[in-house]
Amino acid sequence: MAIPRPLPVAVPRHVAIIMDGNGRWAKARGLPIIEGHKQGITALRRCIDVCCRYGIDYLTVFGFSDDNWRRQQKDVDNLMDLLRSYLIDDKDWKKEGVRLRVIGERKRLGEDIARLIGMKEQETAEQTRLNLTIALSYSGRKDIMQAMEHLIRQKKTISEDNVRGVLWTSFMPDPDLLIRTSGEMRLSNFMLWQTAYSEFYFTDTLWPDFDEQAMEQALSSYAARHRRYGA
Ligand code: IPE
Ligand code: IPE
Ligand code: MG
């Protein structure tokens, strides 16, 4: 029988992840890039399981950035095909009680994918175990800009509360822990407003290799942090 591991003392309510390193994972094995992304989906499924088990309320992952559109057309097309099948195939959400949401410029993903996303969001809207948000065609700066435009249109003052209320992320608390895999130590335009007081955790592990143990290491590191919020 598996021995249950002790829970870290402070479990973050919201974990955000920049899932990076799929391409390098594939290259190192002489495989086509898309194989790295496929393994990346397996890693995401594992990670969702861990979050459910630890009672984490929100998991937000960076799946595709606004700047990723500049990649080779073939790679973008392959990724979109993979995204489509992930959205169609994933049965785990129902079983695990996962509520799916997508943030970013979903229209750019194409009509069929946008429709699929809308369907999955509706299907899972009543589920409460884990709030899974996937950032797709996402730019943190664009989110801030659309929030400003919104407030100007509504003739509202630019206060922190008002901005927070119109960001794409208005439904979620700020991330407590932000993880980036693959050794890169930058935000790459992810959740610029929301990570003001997040704890950052960087690991050399490539996203497809990020397993349960790697996630638990990140959670343990978080549990040992002292958050002061400037006070
Ligand atoms: C992250 O992996 C996933 C996406 C950006 C879609 P990369 O594709 O950036 O992998 P590397 O950084 O080239 O290894
Ligand atoms: C950020 O990773 C986007 C995702 C993980 C989806 P990138 O690989 O695109 O970022 P850079 O180019 O290393 O900054
Ligand atoms: Mg990358």
mmCIF file of C-alpha atoms and ligand atoms in Angstrom:
data_model
loop_
_atom_site.group_PDB
_atom_site.id
_atom_site.type_symbol
_atom_site.label_atom_id
_atom_site.label_comp_id
_atom_site.label_asym_id
_atom_site.label_seq_id
_atom_site.Cartn_x
_atom_site.Cartn_y
_atom_site.Cartn_z
ATOM 1 C CA MET A 1 0.000 0.000 0.000
ATOM 2 C CA ALA A 2 1.262 3.474 -0.833
ATOM 3 C CA ILE A 3 2.352 5.421 2.228
ATOM 4 C CA PRO A 4 0.657 8.819 2.206
ATOM 5 C CA ARG A 5 3.162 11.646 2.134
ATOM 6 C CA PRO A 6 2.844 14.363 4.760
ATOM 7 C CA LEU A 7 1.066 17.454 3.499
ATOM 8 C CA PRO A 8 3.145 20.614 3.255
ATOM 9 C CA VAL A 9 2.138 22.976 6.071
ATOM 10 C CA ALA A 10 0.950 25.797 3.887
ATOM 11 C CA VAL A 11 -0.833 24.659 0.765
ATOM 12 C CA PRO A 12 -1.151 27.429 -1.812
ATOM 13 C CA ARG A 13 -4.702 28.247 -2.806
ATOM 14 C CA HIS A 14 -3.653 29.145 -6.334
ATOM 15 C CA VAL A 15 -0.743 27.686 -8.308
ATOM 16 C CA ALA A 16 0.208 29.151 -11.685
ATOM 17 C CA ILE A 17 2.593 27.346 -14.025
ATOM 18 C CA ILE A 18 4.583 28.400 -17.070
ATOM 19 C CA MET A 19 4.860 24.962 -18.663
ATOM 20 C CA ASP A 20 8.107 25.357 -20.565
ATOM 21 C CA GLY A 21 10.636 23.027 -22.190
ATOM 22 C CA ASN A 22 8.519 20.767 -24.399
ATOM 23 C CA GLY A 23 10.606 21.517 -27.474
ATOM 24 C CA ARG A 24 13.927 20.859 -25.750
ATOM 25 C CA TRP A 25 12.558 17.630 -24.281
ATOM 26 C CA ALA A 26 11.693 16.381 -27.782
ATOM 27 C CA LYS A 27 14.935 17.612 -29.364
ATOM 28 C CA ALA A 28 17.045 15.843 -26.744
ATOM 29 C CA ARG A 29 15.385 12.584 -27.794
ATOM 30 C CA GLY A 30 15.560 13.206 -31.533
ATOM 31 C CA LEU A 31 11.747 13.336 -31.648
ATOM 32 C CA PRO A 32 9.486 15.757 -33.495
ATOM 33 C CA ILE A 33 8.583 18.797 -31.361
ATOM 34 C CA ILE A 34 4.941 17.757 -31.186
ATOM 35 C CA GLU A 35 5.949 14.679 -29.167
ATOM 36 C CA GLY A 36 7.218 17.042 -26.474
ATOM 37 C CA HIS A 37 3.879 18.806 -26.420
ATOM 38 C CA LYS A 38 2.064 15.456 -26.184
ATOM 39 C CA GLN A 39 4.156 14.519 -23.158
ATOM 40 C CA GLY A 40 3.427 18.001 -21.881
ATOM 41 C CA ILE A 41 -0.259 17.156 -21.818
ATOM 42 C CA THR A 42 0.478 14.019 -19.826
ATOM 43 C CA ALA A 43 2.415 16.185 -17.379
ATOM 44 C CA LEU A 44 -0.542 18.557 -17.120
ATOM 45 C CA ARG A 45 -2.889 15.665 -16.331
ATOM 46 C CA ARG A 46 -0.507 14.496 -13.581
ATOM 47 C CA CYS A 47 -0.343 17.982 -12.198
ATOM 48 C CA ILE A 48 -4.141 18.313 -12.120
ATOM 49 C CA ASP A 49 -4.257 15.077 -10.095
ATOM 50 C CA VAL A 50 -1.765 16.396 -7.565
ATOM 51 C CA CYS A 51 -3.682 19.679 -7.212
ATOM 52 C CA CYS A 52 -6.914 17.772 -6.592
ATOM 53 C CA ARG A 53 -5.213 15.627 -3.978
ATOM 54 C CA TYR A 54 -3.644 18.551 -2.139
ATOM 55 C CA GLY A 55 -6.825 20.581 -2.102
ATOM 56 C CA ILE A 56 -5.420 23.375 -4.268
ATOM 57 C CA ASP A 57 -8.390 25.463 -5.440
ATOM 58 C CA TYR A 58 -6.957 27.110 -8.555
ATOM 59 C CA LEU A 59 -4.474 25.908 -11.140
ATOM 60 C CA THR A 60 -3.660 28.312 -13.967
ATOM 61 C CA VAL A 61 -1.343 27.177 -16.737
ATOM 62 C CA PHE A 62 0.286 29.030 -19.610
ATOM 63 C CA GLY A 63 -0.457 26.892 -22.650
ATOM 64 C CA PHE A 64 0.152 29.235 -25.589
ATOM 65 C CA SER A 65 1.263 32.835 -25.610
ATOM 66 C CA ASP A 66 0.335 35.693 -27.883
ATOM 67 C CA ASP A 67 3.971 35.638 -29.059
ATOM 68 C CA ASN A 68 3.861 31.910 -29.813
ATOM 69 C CA TRP A 69 1.858 32.757 -32.963
ATOM 70 C CA ARG A 70 5.208 33.809 -34.401
ATOM 71 C CA ARG A 71 6.467 30.222 -34.394
ATOM 72 C CA GLN A 72 6.663 28.186 -37.604
ATOM 73 C CA GLN A 73 3.221 27.688 -39.102
ATOM 74 C CA LYS A 74 3.597 23.891 -39.076
ATOM 75 C CA ASP A 75 4.388 23.878 -35.354
ATOM 76 C CA VAL A 76 1.450 26.172 -34.608
ATOM 77 C CA ASP A 77 -0.893 23.974 -36.673
ATOM 78 C CA ASN A 78 0.287 20.827 -34.889
ATOM 79 C CA LEU A 79 -0.222 22.488 -31.518
ATOM 80 C CA MET A 80 -3.741 23.597 -32.426
ATOM 81 C CA ASP A 81 -4.582 20.034 -33.525
ATOM 82 C CA LEU A 82 -3.273 18.753 -30.213
ATOM 83 C CA LEU A 83 -5.255 21.341 -28.295
ATOM 84 C CA ARG A 84 -8.400 20.354 -30.183
ATOM 85 C CA SER A 85 -7.987 16.689 -29.322
ATOM 86 C CA TYR A 86 -7.127 17.502 -25.710
ATOM 87 C CA LEU A 87 -10.364 19.458 -25.383
ATOM 88 C CA ILE A 88 -12.367 16.658 -27.010
ATOM 89 C CA ASP A 89 -10.687 13.708 -25.265
ATOM 90 C CA ASP A 90 -10.295 14.806 -21.736
ATOM 91 C CA LYS A 91 -12.716 12.797 -19.654
ATOM 92 C CA ASP A 92 -10.863 13.487 -16.403
ATOM 93 C CA TRP A 93 -12.533 16.823 -15.786
ATOM 94 C CA LYS A 94 -15.903 15.197 -15.123
ATOM 95 C CA LYS A 95 -14.452 12.489 -12.951
ATOM 96 C CA GLU A 96 -12.202 14.792 -10.968
ATOM 97 C CA GLY A 97 -14.634 17.674 -10.584
ATOM 98 C CA VAL A 98 -12.482 20.071 -12.581
ATOM 99 C CA ARG A 99 -13.990 23.336 -13.789
ATOM 100 C CA LEU A 100 -12.321 24.522 -16.977
ATOM 101 C CA ARG A 101 -11.904 28.122 -18.049
ATOM 102 C CA VAL A 102 -9.763 29.671 -20.761
ATOM 103 C CA ILE A 103 -8.279 33.179 -20.671
ATOM 104 C CA GLY A 104 -6.701 35.020 -23.580
ATOM 105 C CA GLU A 105 -7.848 36.006 -27.065
ATOM 106 C CA ARG A 106 -9.779 32.844 -27.817
ATOM 107 C CA LYS A 107 -11.151 34.123 -31.126
ATOM 108 C CA ARG A 108 -7.650 33.894 -32.560
ATOM 109 C CA LEU A 109 -7.676 30.140 -31.884
ATOM 110 C CA GLY A 110 -10.247 29.683 -34.640
ATOM 111 C CA GLU A 111 -13.977 29.242 -34.556
ATOM 112 C CA ASP A 112 -14.039 25.479 -33.921
ATOM 113 C CA ILE A 113 -11.620 25.586 -30.988
ATOM 114 C CA ALA A 114 -13.358 28.631 -29.494
ATOM 115 C CA ARG A 115 -16.666 26.761 -29.733
ATOM 116 C CA LEU A 116 -15.181 23.646 -28.118
ATOM 117 C CA ILE A 117 -13.808 25.741 -25.279
ATOM 118 C CA GLY A 118 -17.199 27.362 -24.723
ATOM 119 C CA MET A 119 -18.815 23.910 -24.593
ATOM 120 C CA LYS A 120 -16.305 22.549 -22.090
ATOM 121 C CA GLU A 121 -16.620 25.633 -19.925
ATOM 122 C CA GLN A 122 -20.376 25.156 -19.837
ATOM 123 C CA GLU A 123 -20.195 21.401 -19.227
ATOM 124 C CA THR A 124 -17.898 21.853 -16.244
ATOM 125 C CA ALA A 125 -19.389 25.059 -14.838
ATOM 126 C CA GLU A 126 -20.943 23.328 -11.821
ATOM 127 C CA GLN A 127 -17.776 21.481 -10.799
ATOM 128 C CA THR A 128 -15.994 22.796 -7.753
ATOM 129 C CA ARG A 129 -13.000 20.601 -6.871
ATOM 130 C CA LEU A 130 -10.380 22.418 -8.946
ATOM 131 C CA ASN A 131 -10.596 25.593 -11.012
ATOM 132 C CA LEU A 132 -8.385 24.865 -13.989
ATOM 133 C CA THR A 133 -7.616 27.864 -16.184
ATOM 134 C CA ILE A 134 -5.635 27.547 -19.391
ATOM 135 C CA ALA A 135 -4.092 30.720 -20.803
ATOM 136 C CA LEU A 136 -4.229 30.497 -24.607
ATOM 137 C CA SER A 137 -3.226 33.210 -27.049
ATOM 138 C CA TYR A 138 -2.525 35.062 -23.839
ATOM 139 C CA SER A 139 -0.583 38.235 -23.156
ATOM 140 C CA GLY A 140 -0.411 39.799 -19.709
ATOM 141 C CA ARG A 141 0.049 43.258 -21.202
ATOM 142 C CA LYS A 142 -2.947 42.843 -23.488
ATOM 143 C CA ASP A 143 -5.022 41.837 -20.486
ATOM 144 C CA ILE A 144 -4.033 45.038 -18.674
ATOM 145 C CA MET A 145 -4.732 47.096 -21.808
ATOM 146 C CA GLN A 146 -8.203 45.609 -22.363
ATOM 147 C CA ALA A 147 -8.947 46.223 -18.685
ATOM 148 C CA MET A 148 -8.014 49.909 -19.067
ATOM 149 C CA GLU A 149 -10.124 50.242 -22.218
ATOM 150 C CA HIS A 150 -13.044 48.675 -20.356
ATOM 151 C CA LEU A 151 -12.813 51.142 -17.484
ATOM 152 C CA ILE A 152 -12.460 54.134 -19.801
ATOM 153 C CA ARG A 153 -15.528 52.992 -21.764
ATOM 154 C CA GLN A 154 -17.516 52.639 -18.549
ATOM 155 C CA LYS A 155 -16.145 55.976 -17.309
ATOM 156 C CA LYS A 156 -14.862 54.315 -14.142
ATOM 157 C CA THR A 157 -11.858 55.388 -12.093
ATOM 158 C CA ILE A 158 -8.628 53.417 -12.454
ATOM 159 C CA SER A 159 -8.517 51.929 -8.940
ATOM 160 C CA GLU A 160 -6.927 48.580 -8.039
ATOM 161 C CA ASP A 161 -10.310 47.058 -7.305
ATOM 162 C CA ASN A 162 -11.801 48.292 -10.561
ATOM 163 C CA VAL A 163 -8.860 47.018 -12.607
ATOM 164 C CA ARG A 164 -8.957 43.643 -10.880
ATOM 165 C CA GLY A 165 -12.665 43.416 -11.621
ATOM 166 C CA VAL A 166 -12.254 43.686 -15.387
ATOM 167 C CA LEU A 167 -9.097 41.666 -15.963
ATOM 168 C CA TRP A 168 -9.602 38.296 -17.702
ATOM 169 C CA THR A 169 -8.631 36.795 -14.348
ATOM 170 C CA SER A 170 -11.335 38.610 -12.339
ATOM 171 C CA PHE A 171 -12.825 35.327 -11.090
ATOM 172 C CA MET A 172 -9.621 34.050 -9.476
ATOM 173 C CA PRO A 173 -7.452 35.096 -6.529
ATOM 174 C CA ASP A 174 -3.861 36.108 -7.353
ATOM 175 C CA PRO A 175 -1.465 33.164 -7.667
ATOM 176 C CA ASP A 176 0.287 32.272 -4.412
ATOM 177 C CA LEU A 177 2.925 30.207 -6.170
ATOM 178 C CA LEU A 178 4.244 30.633 -9.701
ATOM 179 C CA ILE A 179 6.280 27.759 -11.133
ATOM 180 C CA ARG A 180 8.370 27.917 -14.312
ATOM 181 C CA THR A 181 10.060 24.805 -15.633
ATOM 182 C CA SER A 182 13.024 24.339 -17.986
ATOM 183 C CA GLY A 183 15.506 26.671 -16.290
ATOM 184 C CA GLU A 184 14.207 29.924 -17.783
ATOM 185 C CA MET A 185 13.779 32.658 -15.197
ATOM 186 C CA ARG A 186 11.374 35.125 -16.729
ATOM 187 C CA LEU A 187 7.652 35.751 -16.904
ATOM 188 C CA SER A 188 7.416 35.928 -20.721
ATOM 189 C CA ASN A 189 4.337 38.172 -20.421
ATOM 190 C CA PHE A 190 2.385 35.870 -18.097
ATOM 191 C CA MET A 191 0.085 37.334 -15.421
ATOM 192 C CA LEU A 192 2.036 40.569 -14.984
ATOM 193 C CA TRP A 193 -0.529 42.251 -12.736
ATOM 194 C CA GLN A 194 -1.530 39.151 -10.812
ATOM 195 C CA THR A 195 1.950 37.977 -9.745
ATOM 196 C CA ALA A 196 2.815 41.156 -7.819
ATOM 197 C CA TYR A 197 3.191 39.160 -4.592
ATOM 198 C CA SER A 198 3.418 35.589 -5.862
ATOM 199 C CA GLU A 199 6.223 33.335 -4.682
ATOM 200 C CA PHE A 200 8.362 32.238 -7.646
ATOM 201 C CA TYR A 201 9.775 28.750 -8.069
ATOM 202 C CA PHE A 202 12.127 27.923 -10.916
ATOM 203 C CA THR A 203 13.303 24.426 -11.780
ATOM 204 C CA ASP A 204 15.566 23.050 -14.507
ATOM 205 C CA THR A 205 13.186 20.137 -15.020
ATOM 206 C CA LEU A 206 11.603 20.269 -18.473
ATOM 207 C CA TRP A 207 7.809 20.383 -18.389
ATOM 208 C CA PRO A 208 7.259 16.851 -19.838
ATOM 209 C CA ASP A 209 9.405 15.480 -16.980
ATOM 210 C CA PHE A 210 7.601 17.482 -14.293
ATOM 211 C CA ASP A 211 6.061 14.713 -12.213
ATOM 212 C CA GLU A 212 4.318 14.312 -8.880
ATOM 213 C CA GLN A 213 7.583 14.459 -6.976
ATOM 214 C CA ALA A 214 8.669 17.629 -8.778
ATOM 215 C CA MET A 215 5.342 19.260 -7.931
ATOM 216 C CA GLU A 216 5.677 18.204 -4.300
ATOM 217 C CA GLN A 217 9.129 19.769 -4.199
ATOM 218 C CA ALA A 218 7.683 23.046 -5.424
ATOM 219 C CA LEU A 219 4.940 22.851 -2.799
ATOM 220 C CA SER A 220 7.485 22.151 -0.045
ATOM 221 C CA SER A 221 9.556 25.129 -1.155
ATOM 222 C CA TYR A 222 6.446 27.288 -1.004
ATOM 223 C CA ALA A 223 5.601 26.037 2.478
ATOM 224 C CA ALA A 224 8.973 27.300 3.745
ATOM 225 C CA ARG A 225 8.547 30.851 2.404
ATOM 226 C CA HIS A 226 7.766 33.913 4.512
ATOM 227 C CA ARG A 227 5.402 36.234 2.747
ATOM 228 C CA ARG A 228 5.536 39.784 3.995
ATOM 229 C CA TYR A 229 3.634 41.821 1.407
ATOM 230 C CA GLY A 230 5.837 44.781 2.170
ATOM 231 C CA ALA A 231 4.765 44.981 5.801
HETATM 232 C C1 IPE B 1 6.341 25.261 -23.895
HETATM 233 O O1 IPE B 1 7.348 24.567 -24.519
HETATM 234 C C2 IPE B 1 5.007 25.072 -24.579
HETATM 235 C C3 IPE B 1 4.636 26.172 -25.488
HETATM 236 C C4 IPE B 1 5.197 27.340 -25.550
HETATM 237 C C5 IPE B 1 3.521 25.919 -26.387
HETATM 238 P P1 IPE B 1 8.251 25.211 -25.662
HETATM 239 O O2 IPE B 1 7.641 24.854 -26.964
HETATM 240 O O3 IPE B 1 8.458 26.654 -25.418
HETATM 241 O O4 IPE B 1 9.594 24.411 -25.453
HETATM 242 P P2 IPE B 1 11.086 24.960 -25.553
HETATM 243 O O5 IPE B 1 11.184 26.164 -24.675
HETATM 244 O O6 IPE B 1 11.309 25.312 -26.987
HETATM 245 O O7 IPE B 1 11.939 23.845 -25.080
HETATM 246 C C1 IPE B 2 6.116 30.942 -22.543
HETATM 247 O O1 IPE B 2 7.152 30.169 -23.012
HETATM 248 C C2 IPE B 2 4.817 30.457 -23.087
HETATM 249 C C3 IPE B 2 4.371 29.144 -22.635
HETATM 250 C C4 IPE B 2 5.000 28.356 -21.807
HETATM 251 C C5 IPE B 2 3.107 28.697 -23.146
HETATM 252 P P1 IPE B 2 8.059 30.558 -24.282
HETATM 253 O O2 IPE B 2 8.969 29.415 -24.463
HETATM 254 O O3 IPE B 2 7.188 30.938 -25.408
HETATM 255 O O4 IPE B 2 8.827 31.868 -23.756
HETATM 256 P P2 IPE B 2 10.264 32.422 -24.093
HETATM 257 O O5 IPE B 2 10.324 32.594 -25.578
HETATM 258 O O6 IPE B 2 11.255 31.425 -23.594
HETATM 259 O O7 IPE B 2 10.343 33.701 -23.339
HETATM 260 MG MG MG B 3 9.884 27.711 -24.375
#
